[in-house]
Short mmCIF file of C-alpha atoms in Angstrom, two decimals:
data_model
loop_
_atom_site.label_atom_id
_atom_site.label_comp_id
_atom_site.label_asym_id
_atom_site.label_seq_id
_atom_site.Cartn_x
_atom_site.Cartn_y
_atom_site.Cartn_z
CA UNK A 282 -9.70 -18.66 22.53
CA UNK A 283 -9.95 -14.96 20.69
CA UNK A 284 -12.32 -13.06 21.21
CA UNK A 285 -14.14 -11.00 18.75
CA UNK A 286 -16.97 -8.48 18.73
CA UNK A 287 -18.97 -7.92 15.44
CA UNK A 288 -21.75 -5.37 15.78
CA UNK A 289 -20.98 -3.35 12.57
CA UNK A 290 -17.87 -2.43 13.24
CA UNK A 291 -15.08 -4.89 14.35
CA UNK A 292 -13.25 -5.16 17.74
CA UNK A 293 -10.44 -7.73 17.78
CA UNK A 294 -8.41 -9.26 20.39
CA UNK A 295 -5.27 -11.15 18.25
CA UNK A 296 -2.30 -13.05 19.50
CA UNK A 297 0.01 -10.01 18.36
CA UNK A 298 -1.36 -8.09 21.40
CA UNK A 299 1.63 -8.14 23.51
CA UNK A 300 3.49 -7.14 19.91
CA UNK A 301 1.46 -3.86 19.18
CA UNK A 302 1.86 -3.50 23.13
CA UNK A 303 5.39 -3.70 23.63
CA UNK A 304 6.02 -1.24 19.97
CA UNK A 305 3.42 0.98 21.51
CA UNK A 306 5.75 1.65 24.86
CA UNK A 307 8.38 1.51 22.95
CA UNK A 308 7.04 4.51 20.91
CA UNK A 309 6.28 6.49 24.00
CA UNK A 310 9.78 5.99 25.74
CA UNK A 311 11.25 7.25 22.65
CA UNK A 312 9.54 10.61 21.99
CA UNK A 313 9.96 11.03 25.73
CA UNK A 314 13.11 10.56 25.26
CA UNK A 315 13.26 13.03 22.92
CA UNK A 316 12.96 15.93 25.25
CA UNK A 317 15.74 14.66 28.09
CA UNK A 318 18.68 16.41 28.07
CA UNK A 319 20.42 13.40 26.64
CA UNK A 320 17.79 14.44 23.65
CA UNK A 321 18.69 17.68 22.96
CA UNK A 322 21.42 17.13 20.15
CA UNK A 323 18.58 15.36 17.98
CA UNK A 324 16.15 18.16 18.89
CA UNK A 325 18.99 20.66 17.92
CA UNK A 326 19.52 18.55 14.51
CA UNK A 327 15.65 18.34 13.84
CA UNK A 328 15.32 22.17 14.05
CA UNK A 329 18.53 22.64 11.73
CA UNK A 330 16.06 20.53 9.26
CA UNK A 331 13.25 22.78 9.85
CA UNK A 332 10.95 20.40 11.36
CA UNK A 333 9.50 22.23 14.75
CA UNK A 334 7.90 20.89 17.83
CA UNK A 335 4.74 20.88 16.33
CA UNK A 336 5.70 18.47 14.02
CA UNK A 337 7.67 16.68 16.18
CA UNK A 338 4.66 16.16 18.43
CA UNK A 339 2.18 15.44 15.27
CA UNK A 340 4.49 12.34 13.70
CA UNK A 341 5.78 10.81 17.45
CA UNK A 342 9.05 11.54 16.51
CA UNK A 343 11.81 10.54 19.08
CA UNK A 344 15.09 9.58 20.16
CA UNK A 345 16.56 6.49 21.28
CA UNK A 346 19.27 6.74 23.94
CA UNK A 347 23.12 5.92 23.27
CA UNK A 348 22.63 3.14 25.58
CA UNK A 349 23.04 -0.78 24.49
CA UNK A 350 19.65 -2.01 26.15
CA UNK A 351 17.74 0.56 27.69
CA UNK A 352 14.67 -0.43 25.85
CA UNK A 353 15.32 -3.99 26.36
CA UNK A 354 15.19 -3.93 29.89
CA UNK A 355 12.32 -1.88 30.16
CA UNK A 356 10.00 -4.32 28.24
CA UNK A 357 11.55 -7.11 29.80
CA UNK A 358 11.12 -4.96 33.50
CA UNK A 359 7.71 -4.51 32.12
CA UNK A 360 6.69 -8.25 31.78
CA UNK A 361 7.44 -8.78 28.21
CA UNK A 362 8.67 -12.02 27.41
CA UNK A 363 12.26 -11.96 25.13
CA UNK A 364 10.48 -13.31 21.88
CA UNK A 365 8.29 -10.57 21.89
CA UNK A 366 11.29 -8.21 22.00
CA UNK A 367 13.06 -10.08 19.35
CA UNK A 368 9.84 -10.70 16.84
CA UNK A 369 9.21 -7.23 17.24
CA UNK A 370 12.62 -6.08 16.01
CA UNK A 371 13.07 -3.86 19.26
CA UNK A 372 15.66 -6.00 20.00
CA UNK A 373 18.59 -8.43 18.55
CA UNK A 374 20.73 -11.23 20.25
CA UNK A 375 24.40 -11.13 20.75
CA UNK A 376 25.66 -12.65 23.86
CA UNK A 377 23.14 -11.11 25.45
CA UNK A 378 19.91 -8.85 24.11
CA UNK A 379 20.72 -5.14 23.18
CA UNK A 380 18.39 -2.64 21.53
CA UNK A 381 18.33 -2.50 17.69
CA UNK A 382 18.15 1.41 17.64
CA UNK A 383 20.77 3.28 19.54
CA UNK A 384 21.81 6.74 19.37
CA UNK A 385 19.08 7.75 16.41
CA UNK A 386 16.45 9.76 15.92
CA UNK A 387 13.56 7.76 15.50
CA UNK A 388 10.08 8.06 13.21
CA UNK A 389 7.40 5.81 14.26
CA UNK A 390 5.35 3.31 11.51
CA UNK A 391 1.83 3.42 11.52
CA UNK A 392 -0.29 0.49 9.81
CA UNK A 393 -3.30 1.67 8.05
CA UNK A 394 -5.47 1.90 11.36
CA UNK A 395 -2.60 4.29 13.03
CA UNK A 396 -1.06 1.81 15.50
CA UNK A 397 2.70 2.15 15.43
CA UNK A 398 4.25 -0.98 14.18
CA UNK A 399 8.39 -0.28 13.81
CA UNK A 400 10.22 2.17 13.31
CA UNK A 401 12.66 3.91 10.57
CA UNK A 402 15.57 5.62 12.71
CA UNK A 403 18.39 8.08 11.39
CA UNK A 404 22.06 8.88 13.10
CA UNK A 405 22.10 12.94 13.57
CA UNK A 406 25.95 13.02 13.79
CA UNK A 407 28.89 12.08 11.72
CA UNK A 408 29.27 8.97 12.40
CA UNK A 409 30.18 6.16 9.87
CA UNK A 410 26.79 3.98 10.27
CA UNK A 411 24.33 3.27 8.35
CA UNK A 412 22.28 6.47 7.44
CA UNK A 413 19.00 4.28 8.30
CA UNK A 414 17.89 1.19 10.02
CA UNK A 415 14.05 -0.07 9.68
CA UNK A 416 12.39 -2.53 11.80
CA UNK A 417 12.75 -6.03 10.11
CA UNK A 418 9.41 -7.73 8.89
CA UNK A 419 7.39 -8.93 11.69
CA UNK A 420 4.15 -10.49 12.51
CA UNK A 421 2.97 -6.82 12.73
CA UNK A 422 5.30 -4.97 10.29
CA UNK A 423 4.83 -6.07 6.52
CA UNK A 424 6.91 -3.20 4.43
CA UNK A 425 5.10 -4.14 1.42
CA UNK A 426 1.87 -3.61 3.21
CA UNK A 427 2.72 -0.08 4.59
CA UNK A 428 2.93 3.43 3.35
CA UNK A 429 4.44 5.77 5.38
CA UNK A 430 2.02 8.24 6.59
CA UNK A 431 -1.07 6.64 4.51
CA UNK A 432 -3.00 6.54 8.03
CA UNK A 433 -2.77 10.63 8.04
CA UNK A 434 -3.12 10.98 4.42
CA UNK A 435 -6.18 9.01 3.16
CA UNK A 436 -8.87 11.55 4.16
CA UNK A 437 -6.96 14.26 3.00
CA UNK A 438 -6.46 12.58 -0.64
CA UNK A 439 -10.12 11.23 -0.71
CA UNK A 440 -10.90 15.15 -0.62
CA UNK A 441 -8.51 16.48 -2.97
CA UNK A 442 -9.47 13.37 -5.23
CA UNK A 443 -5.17 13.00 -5.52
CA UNK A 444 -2.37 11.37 -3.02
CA UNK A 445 1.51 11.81 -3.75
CA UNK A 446 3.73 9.37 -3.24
CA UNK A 447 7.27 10.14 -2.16
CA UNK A 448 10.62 8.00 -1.83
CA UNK A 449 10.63 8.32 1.93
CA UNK A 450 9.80 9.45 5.38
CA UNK A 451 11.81 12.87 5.37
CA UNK A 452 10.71 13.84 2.27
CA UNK A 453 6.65 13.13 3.79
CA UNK A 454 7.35 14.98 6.72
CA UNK A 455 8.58 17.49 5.41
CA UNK A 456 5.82 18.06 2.59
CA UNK A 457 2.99 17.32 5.26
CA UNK A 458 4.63 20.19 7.57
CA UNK A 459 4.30 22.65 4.67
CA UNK A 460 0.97 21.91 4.63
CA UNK A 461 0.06 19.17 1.79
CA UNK A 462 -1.40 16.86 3.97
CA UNK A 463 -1.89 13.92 1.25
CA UNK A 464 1.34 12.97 0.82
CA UNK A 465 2.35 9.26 1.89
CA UNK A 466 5.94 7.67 1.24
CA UNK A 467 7.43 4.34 0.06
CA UNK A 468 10.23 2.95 2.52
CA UNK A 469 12.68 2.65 0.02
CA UNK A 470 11.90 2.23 -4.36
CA UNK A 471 10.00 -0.70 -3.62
CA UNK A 472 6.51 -1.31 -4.54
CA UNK A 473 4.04 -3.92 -4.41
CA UNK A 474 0.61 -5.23 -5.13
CA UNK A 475 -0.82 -4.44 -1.48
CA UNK A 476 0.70 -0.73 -2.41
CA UNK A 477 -1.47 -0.48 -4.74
CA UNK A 478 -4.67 -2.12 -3.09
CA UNK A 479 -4.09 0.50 -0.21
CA UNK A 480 -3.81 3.09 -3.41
CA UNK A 481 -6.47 2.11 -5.20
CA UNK A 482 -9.24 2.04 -1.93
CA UNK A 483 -8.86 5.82 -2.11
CA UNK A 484 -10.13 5.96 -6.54
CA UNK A 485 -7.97 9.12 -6.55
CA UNK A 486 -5.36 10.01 -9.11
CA UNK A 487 -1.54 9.30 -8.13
CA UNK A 488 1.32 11.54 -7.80
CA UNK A 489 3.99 10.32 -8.27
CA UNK A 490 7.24 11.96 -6.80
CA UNK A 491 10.53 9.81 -6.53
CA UNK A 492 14.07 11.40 -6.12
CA UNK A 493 15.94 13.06 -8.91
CA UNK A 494 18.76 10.41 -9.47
CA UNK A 495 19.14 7.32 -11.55
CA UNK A 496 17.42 4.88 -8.86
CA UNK A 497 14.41 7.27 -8.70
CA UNK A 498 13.98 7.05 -11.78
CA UNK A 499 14.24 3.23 -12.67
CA UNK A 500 11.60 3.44 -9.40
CA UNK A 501 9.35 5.83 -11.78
CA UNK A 502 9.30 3.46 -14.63
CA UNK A 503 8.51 0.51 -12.51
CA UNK A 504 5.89 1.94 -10.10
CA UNK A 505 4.42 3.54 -13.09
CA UNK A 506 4.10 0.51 -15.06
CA UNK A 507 2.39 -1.23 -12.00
CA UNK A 508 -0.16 1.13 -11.64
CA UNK A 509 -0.92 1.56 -15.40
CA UNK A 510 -1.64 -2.05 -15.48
CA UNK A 511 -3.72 -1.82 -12.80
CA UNK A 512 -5.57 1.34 -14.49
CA UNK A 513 -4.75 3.40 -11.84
CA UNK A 514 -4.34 7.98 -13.59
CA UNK A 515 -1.03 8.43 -12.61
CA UNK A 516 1.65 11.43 -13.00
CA UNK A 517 4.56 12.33 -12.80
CA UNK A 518 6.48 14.97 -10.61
CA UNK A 519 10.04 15.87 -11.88
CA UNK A 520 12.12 17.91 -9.44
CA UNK A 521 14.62 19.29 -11.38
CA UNK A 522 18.06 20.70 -9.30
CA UNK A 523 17.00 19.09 -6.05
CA UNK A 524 17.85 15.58 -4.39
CA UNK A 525 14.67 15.33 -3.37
CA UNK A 526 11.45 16.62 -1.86
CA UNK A 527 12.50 17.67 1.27
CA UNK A 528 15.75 19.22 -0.29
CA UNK A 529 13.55 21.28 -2.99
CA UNK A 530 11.16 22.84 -0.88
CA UNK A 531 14.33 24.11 1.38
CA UNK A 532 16.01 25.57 -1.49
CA UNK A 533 12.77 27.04 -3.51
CA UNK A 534 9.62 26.90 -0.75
CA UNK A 535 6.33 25.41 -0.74
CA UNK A 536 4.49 27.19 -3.55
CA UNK A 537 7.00 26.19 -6.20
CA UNK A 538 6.81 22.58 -4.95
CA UNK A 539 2.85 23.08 -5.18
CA UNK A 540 3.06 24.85 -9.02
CA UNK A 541 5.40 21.74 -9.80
CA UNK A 542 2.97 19.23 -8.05
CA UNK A 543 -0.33 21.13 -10.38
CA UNK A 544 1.86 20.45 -13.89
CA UNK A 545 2.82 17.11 -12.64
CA UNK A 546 3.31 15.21 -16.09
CA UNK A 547 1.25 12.12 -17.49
CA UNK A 548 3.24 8.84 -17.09
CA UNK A 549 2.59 8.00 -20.72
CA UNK A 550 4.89 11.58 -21.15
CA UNK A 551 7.03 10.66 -18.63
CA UNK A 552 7.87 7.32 -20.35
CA UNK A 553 8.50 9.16 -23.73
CA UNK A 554 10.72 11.70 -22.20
CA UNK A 555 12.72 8.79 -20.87
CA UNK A 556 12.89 6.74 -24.15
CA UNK A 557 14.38 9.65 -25.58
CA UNK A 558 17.49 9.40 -22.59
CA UNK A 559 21.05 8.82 -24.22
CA UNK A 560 19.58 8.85 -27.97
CA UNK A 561 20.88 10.90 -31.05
CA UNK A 562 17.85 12.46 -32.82
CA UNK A 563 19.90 13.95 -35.03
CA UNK A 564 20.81 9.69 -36.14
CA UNK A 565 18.87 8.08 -38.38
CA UNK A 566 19.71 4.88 -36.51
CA UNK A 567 18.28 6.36 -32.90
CA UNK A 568 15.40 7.96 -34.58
CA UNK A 569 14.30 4.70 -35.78
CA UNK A 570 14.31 3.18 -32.27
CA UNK A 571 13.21 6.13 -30.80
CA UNK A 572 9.93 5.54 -32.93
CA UNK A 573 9.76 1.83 -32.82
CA UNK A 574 10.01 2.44 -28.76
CA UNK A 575 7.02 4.65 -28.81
CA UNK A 576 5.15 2.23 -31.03
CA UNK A 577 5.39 -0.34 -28.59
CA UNK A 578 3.89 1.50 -26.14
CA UNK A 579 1.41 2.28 -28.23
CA UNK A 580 0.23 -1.18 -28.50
CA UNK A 581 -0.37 -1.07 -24.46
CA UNK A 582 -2.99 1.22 -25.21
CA UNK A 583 -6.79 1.51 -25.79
CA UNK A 584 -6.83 5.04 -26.08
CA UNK A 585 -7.42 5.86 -29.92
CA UNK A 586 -7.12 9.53 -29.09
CA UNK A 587 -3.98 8.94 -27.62
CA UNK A 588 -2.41 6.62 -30.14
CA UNK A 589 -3.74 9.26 -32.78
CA UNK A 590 -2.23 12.20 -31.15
CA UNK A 591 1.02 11.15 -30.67
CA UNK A 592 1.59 9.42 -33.87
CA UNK A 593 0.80 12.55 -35.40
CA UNK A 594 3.52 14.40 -33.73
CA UNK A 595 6.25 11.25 -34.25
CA UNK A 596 5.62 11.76 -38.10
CA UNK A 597 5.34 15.86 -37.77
CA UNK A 598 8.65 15.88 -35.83
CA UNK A 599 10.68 12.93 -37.37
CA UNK A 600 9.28 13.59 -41.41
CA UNK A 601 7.71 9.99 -41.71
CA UNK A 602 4.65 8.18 -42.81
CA UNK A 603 1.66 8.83 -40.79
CA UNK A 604 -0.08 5.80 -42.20
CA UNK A 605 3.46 3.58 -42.41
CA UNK A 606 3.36 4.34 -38.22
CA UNK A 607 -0.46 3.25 -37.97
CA UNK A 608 0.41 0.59 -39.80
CA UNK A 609 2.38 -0.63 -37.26
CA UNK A 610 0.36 -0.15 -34.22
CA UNK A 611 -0.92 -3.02 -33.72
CA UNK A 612 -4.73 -3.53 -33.92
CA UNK A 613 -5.93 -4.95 -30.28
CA UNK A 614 -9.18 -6.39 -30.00
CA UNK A 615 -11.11 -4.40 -27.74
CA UNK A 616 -13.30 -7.17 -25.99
CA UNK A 617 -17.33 -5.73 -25.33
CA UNK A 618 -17.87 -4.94 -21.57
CA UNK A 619 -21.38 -6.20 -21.04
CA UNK A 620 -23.03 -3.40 -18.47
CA UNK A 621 -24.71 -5.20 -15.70
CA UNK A 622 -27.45 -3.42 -14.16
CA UNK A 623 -27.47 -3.65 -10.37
CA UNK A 624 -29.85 -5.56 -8.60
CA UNK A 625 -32.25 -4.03 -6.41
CA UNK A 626 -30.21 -3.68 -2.96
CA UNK A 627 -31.41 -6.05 -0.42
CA UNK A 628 -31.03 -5.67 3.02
CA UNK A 629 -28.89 -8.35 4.47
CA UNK A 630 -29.40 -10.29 7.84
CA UNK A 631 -26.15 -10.24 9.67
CA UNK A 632 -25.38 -13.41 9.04
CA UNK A 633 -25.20 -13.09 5.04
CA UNK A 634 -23.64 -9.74 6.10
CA UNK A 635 -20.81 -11.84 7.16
CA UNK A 636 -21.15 -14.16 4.39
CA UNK A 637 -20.52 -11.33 1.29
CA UNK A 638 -17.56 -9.73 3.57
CA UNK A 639 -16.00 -13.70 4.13
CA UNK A 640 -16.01 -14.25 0.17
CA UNK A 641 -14.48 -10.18 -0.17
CA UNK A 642 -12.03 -11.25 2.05
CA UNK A 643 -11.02 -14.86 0.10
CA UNK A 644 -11.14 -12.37 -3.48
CA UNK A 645 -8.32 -10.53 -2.14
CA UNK A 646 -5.70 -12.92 -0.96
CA UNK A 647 -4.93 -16.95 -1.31
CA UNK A 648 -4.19 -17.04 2.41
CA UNK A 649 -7.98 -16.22 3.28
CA UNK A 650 -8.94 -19.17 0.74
CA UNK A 651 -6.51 -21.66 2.64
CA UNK A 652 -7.73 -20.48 5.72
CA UNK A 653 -11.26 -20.38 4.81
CA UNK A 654 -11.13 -24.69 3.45
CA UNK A 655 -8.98 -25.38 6.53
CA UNK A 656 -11.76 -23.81 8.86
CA UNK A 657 -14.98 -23.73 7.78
CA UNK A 658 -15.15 -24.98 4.18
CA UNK A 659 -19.03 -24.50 4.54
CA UNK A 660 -21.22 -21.71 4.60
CA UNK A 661 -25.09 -22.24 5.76
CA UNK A 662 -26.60 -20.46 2.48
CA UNK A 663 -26.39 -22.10 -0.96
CA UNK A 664 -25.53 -18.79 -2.95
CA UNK A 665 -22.66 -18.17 -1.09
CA UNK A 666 -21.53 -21.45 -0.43
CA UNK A 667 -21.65 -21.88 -4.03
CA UNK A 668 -19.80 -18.41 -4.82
CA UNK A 669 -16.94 -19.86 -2.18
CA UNK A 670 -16.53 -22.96 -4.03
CA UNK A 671 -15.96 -20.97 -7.06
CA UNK A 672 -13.53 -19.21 -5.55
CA UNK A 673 -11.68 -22.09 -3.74
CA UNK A 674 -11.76 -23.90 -7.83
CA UNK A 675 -10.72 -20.95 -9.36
CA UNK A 676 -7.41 -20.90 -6.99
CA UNK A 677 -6.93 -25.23 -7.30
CA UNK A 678 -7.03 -24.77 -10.68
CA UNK A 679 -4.87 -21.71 -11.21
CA UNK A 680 -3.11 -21.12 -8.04
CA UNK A 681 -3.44 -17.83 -7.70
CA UNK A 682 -6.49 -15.55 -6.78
CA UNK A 683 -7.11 -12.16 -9.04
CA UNK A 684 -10.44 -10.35 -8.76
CA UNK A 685 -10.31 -9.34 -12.24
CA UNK A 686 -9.82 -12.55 -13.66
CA UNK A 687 -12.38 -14.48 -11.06
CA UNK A 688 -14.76 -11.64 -12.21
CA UNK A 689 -13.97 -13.28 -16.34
CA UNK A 690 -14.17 -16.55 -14.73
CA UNK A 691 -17.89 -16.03 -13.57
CA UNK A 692 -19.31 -13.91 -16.47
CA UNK A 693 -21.37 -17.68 -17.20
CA UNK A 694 -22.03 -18.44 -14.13
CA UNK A 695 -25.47 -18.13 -12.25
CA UNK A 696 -23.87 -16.05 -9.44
CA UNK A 697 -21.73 -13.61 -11.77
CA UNK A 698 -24.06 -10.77 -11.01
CA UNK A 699 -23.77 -11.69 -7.23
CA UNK A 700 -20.04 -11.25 -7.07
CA UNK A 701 -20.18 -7.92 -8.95
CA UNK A 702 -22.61 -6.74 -6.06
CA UNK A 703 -20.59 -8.69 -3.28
CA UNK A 704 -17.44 -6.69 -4.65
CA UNK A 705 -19.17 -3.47 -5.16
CA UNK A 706 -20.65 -3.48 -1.46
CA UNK A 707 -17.40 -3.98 0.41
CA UNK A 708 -14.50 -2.58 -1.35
CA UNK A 709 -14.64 -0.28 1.60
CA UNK A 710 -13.41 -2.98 4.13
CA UNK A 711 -10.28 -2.84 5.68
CA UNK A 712 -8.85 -6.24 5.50
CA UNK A 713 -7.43 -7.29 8.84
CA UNK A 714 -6.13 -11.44 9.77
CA UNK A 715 -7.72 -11.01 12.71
CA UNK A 716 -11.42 -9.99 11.38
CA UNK A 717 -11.18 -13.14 9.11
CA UNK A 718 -10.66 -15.41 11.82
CA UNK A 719 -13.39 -13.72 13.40
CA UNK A 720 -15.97 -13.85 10.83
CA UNK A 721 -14.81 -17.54 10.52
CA UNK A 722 -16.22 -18.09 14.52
CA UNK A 723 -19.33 -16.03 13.94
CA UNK A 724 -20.63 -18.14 10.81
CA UNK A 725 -19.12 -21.79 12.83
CA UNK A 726 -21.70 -20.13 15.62
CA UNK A 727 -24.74 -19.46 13.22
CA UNK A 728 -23.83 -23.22 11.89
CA UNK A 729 -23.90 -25.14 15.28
CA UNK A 730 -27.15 -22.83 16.06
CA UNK A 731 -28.67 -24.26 12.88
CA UNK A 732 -27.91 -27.71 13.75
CA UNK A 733 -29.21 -27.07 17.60
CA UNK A 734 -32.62 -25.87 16.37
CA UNK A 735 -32.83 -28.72 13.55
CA UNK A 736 -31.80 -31.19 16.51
CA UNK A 737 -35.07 -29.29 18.55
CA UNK A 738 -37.22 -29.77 15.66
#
């Protein structure tokens, strides 16, 4: 059985112990590593890259010997059993087990509570492999889930009320070792809805800063679009005759990266800017879906100012009908937002404590809904067990679980005030498997105490 310690804060003990264990020495043998003499051709290569010892030291970063299972057989000399090695991603099967990462400079993954979880590494020489391999998805490694260097970064962007967002590690590093410490980076173009939940914890305004090549820029439009749905101020960083990042600051230093970074672009510009790419304005033809482009973005937004403003400018620029363009903007009903005044805060026992942080935790994902009928599917206070229900008929009937929508979904309800305060008093929680499973014990506990004393009685 787990064991789990809930006294404000939370101290787990989870089955992926010997996981984070074996990743952790893993970590350590390779920045050792780093400084053998075998080493020194990655240190020399690092250097050449400007990144110093400091820096080195700061992100863990190491090397992994040319070797085909060094790290294999130290786990396994080290008591780890082979499935650990292999769910890890440490190590793959051929005939026999070798080491995933040979020969490579490696940079150490940190989840959002800075425990090292995988690993990106890089070859340093010219050989014909693949620039990159990344740890595969594993029980503790969930790309989507990660940003690189978010652990470092968060503090930093909650105090600069911003956090940019690079294409990857390099391009972090090398940013953070200049000295703008709230930089994070994607592993890759992808993006996904736990990006922006780790994003949108922070209630800063987004960067964003992907390379300066066709993929980077589909990558703009996409991320960009995800956040704007999820009304999250974003803009846009541009580097023009750079790569990337790391490759800019090289070639023009840290202050011009910083004056680019302060007259970073709104996305709604950005996206303008790009429906203009490969179109004749001087073409009647191109004009007209140049305009009829911008009008459909228009109709995304609320803003009047906004939709105002620019068609203004389309009919100053292009010689058109200011009234034939607001004519086609289509009106959008702007639904009332009824203000709910907060209740008077009151202070919870710790059981309800765990109560409002079980039904955060179901709000978020569908897993903690399956996992909270499967387990407990009962909660010793009628509020909440009500609110839970709610929640558990909201996802049978939809199949999904959105805090938005559940949010529309209670506005009748008796409780809809409660799940605005439940919502507003823990979107500070870090959401962790382990916690749920742990919360799930604690209320089972408070349950069989109830029964014991009604037994008594």
């Amino acid at each position: 059985m787990q064991n789990y310690k809930l006294d404000g804060t939370f101290k787990t003990s989870t089955k992926y112990d010997k996981h984070y264990d074996a990743v952790e020495l893993a970590y350590k043998f390779y920045q050792n590593n780093l400084r053998t003499e075998e080493g020194k051709a990655a240190v020399q290569y690092l250097k050449k890259r400007g990144i110093n010892d400091e820096i080195i030291d700061e992100f863990g970063i190491g090397y992994s010997p040319n070797k085909p299972d060094v790290i294999t057989q130290l786990l396994i000399n080290k008591g780890f059993d082979e499935n650990i090695l292999l769910e890890t991603g440490l190590s793959n099967r051929g005939n026999s087990l070798y080491d995933l990462f040979r020969n490579r400079i490696t940079f150490p993954i940190h989840n959002t509570n800075g425990k090292p979880v995988g690993f990106s590494a890089r070859i340093f020489d010219n050989s014909d492999e693949a620039k990159y391999i990344n740890t595969k998805e594993t029980p503790i490694f969930k790309k989507g889930e990660i940003l690189f260097n978010y652990h470092r970064a968060q503090n930093e962007a909650r105090r600069l009320k911003s956090i940019l967002i690079v294409e990857g590690q390099m391009d972090a590093i090398r940013i953070y070792a200049s000295g703008i410490k709230n930089v994070c980076a994607t592993m890759g173009t992808a993006f996904t809805k736990d990006h922006i939940k780790l994003l949108k914890k922070l209630n800063v305004k987004i960067i964003l800063c992907m390379d300066n090549d066709e993929a980077g820029e589909k990558a703009t439009l996409s991320i960009g679009d995800e956040l704007e749905r999820e009304n999250v101020p974003t803009t846009i960083l541009r580097l023009s005759g750079a790569k990337d990042s790391d490759e800019y600051i090289l070639a023009n230093g840290v202050e011009a990266f910083q004056t680019a970074m302060d007259n970073a672009m709104s996305y709604f510009d950005f996206k303008l800017k790009y429906l203009k790419k490969n179109k004749n304005l001087e073409s009647a033809e191109d004009i007209a879906k140049y305009v009829n482009s911008v009008l459909k973005e228009l109709n995304k937004s609320n803003d009047e100012i906004l939709i105002e403003a620019t068609i203004n400018k389309l009919a100053e620029d292009y010689q058109l009908n200011k009234n034939t363009l607001m004519n086609k903007v289509k009106k959008v009903e702007k639904v009332n937002v009824v203000k709910i005044e907060a209740k008077p805060q009151v202070k919870l026992t710790k059981n309800l404590k765990l109560c409002e942080i079980l039904i955060y935790y179901m709000l978020d994902d569908i897993k903690y809904i399956k996992l909270y009928e499967q387990e407990l599917s009962y909660i010793p206070n009628q509020k909440y067990l009500e609110i839970a229900n709610d929640i558990l008929a909201f996802y049978l009937k939809y199949n999904y679980i959105s805090i938005a929508d559940f949010i529309t979904y209670e506005i009748s309800s008796n409780h809809y005030e409660d799940v605005l305060s439940i919502i507003n008093n823990n979107i500070n929680v870090e959401l962790n498997d382990a916690d749920y499973v742990g919360i799930i014990e604690k209320i089972k506990n408070w349950i069989d105490e109830d029964r014991i004393k009604e037994l008594k009685e």
